[in-house]
mmCIF file of C-alpha atoms in Angstrom:
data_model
loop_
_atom_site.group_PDB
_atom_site.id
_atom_site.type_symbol
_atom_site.label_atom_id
_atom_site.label_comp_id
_atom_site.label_asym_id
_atom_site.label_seq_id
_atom_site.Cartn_x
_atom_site.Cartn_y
_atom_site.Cartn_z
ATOM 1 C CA UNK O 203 -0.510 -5.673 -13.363
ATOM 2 C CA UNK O 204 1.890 -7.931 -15.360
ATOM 3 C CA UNK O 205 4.091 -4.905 -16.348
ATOM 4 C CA UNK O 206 4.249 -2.953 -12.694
ATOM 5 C CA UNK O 207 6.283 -5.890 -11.440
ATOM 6 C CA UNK O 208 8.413 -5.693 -14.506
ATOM 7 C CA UNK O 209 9.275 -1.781 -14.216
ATOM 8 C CA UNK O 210 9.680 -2.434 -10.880
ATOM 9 C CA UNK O 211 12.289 -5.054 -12.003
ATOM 10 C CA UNK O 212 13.737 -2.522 -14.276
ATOM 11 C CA UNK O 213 13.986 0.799 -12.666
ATOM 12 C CA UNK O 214 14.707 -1.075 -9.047
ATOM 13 C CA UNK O 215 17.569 -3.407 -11.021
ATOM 14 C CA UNK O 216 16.532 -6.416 -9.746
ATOM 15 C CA UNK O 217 17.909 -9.394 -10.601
ATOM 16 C CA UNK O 218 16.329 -12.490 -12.102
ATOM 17 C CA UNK O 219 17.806 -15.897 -11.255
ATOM 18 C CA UNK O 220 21.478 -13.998 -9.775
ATOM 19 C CA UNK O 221 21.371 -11.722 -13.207
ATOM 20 C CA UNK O 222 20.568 -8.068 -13.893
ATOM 21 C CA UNK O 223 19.842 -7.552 -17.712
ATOM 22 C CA UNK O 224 20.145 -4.563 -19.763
ATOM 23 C CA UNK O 225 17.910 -1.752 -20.715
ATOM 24 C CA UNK O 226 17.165 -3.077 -23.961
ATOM 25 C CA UNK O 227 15.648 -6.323 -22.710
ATOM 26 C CA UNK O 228 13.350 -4.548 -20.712
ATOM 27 C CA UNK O 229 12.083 -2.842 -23.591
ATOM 28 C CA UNK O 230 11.823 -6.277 -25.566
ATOM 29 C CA UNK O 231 9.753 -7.541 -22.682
ATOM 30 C CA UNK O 232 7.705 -4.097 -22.857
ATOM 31 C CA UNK O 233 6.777 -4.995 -26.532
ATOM 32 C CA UNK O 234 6.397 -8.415 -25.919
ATOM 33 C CA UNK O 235 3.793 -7.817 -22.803
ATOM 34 C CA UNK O 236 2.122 -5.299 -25.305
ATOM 35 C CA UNK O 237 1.594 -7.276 -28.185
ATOM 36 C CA UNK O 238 0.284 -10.203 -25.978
ATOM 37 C CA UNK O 239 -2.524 -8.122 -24.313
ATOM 38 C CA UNK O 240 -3.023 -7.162 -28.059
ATOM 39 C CA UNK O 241 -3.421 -10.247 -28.522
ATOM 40 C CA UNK O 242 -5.764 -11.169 -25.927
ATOM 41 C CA UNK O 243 -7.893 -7.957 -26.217
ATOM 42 C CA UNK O 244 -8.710 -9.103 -30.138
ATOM 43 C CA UNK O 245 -9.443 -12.601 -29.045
ATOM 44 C CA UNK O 246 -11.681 -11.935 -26.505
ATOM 45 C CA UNK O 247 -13.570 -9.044 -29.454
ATOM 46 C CA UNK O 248 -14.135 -12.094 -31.541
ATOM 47 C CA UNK O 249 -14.965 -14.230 -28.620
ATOM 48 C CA UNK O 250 -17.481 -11.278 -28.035
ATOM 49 C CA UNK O 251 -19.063 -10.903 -31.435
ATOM 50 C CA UNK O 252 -19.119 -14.163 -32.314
ATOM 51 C CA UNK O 253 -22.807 -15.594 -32.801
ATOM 52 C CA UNK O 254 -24.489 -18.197 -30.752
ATOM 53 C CA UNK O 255 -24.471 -21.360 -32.304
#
């Protein structure tokens, strides 16, 4: 859901506080957005298969 609003933000050029930014920040963003549901997803795998205590 996170990323919709931000390709939204890209391909619509909309600006964030006054300022547009360039394509290559969006893809930063991309990867950054990516690695962080990574991120999540793996957490909540251990979370998961952890045993009871």
């Amino acid at each position: 859901v996170l990323y919709w609003a931000n390709l939204y933000m890209w391909v619509e050029n909309v600006p964030l506080d006054g300022k547009t930014y360039a394509n290559v920040w969006h893809v930063v963003r991309l990867l950054i957005q990516i690695a962080a549901i990574a991120g999540c997803l793996f957490v909540a795998a251990e979370l998961r298969s952890a045993p009871n205590a």
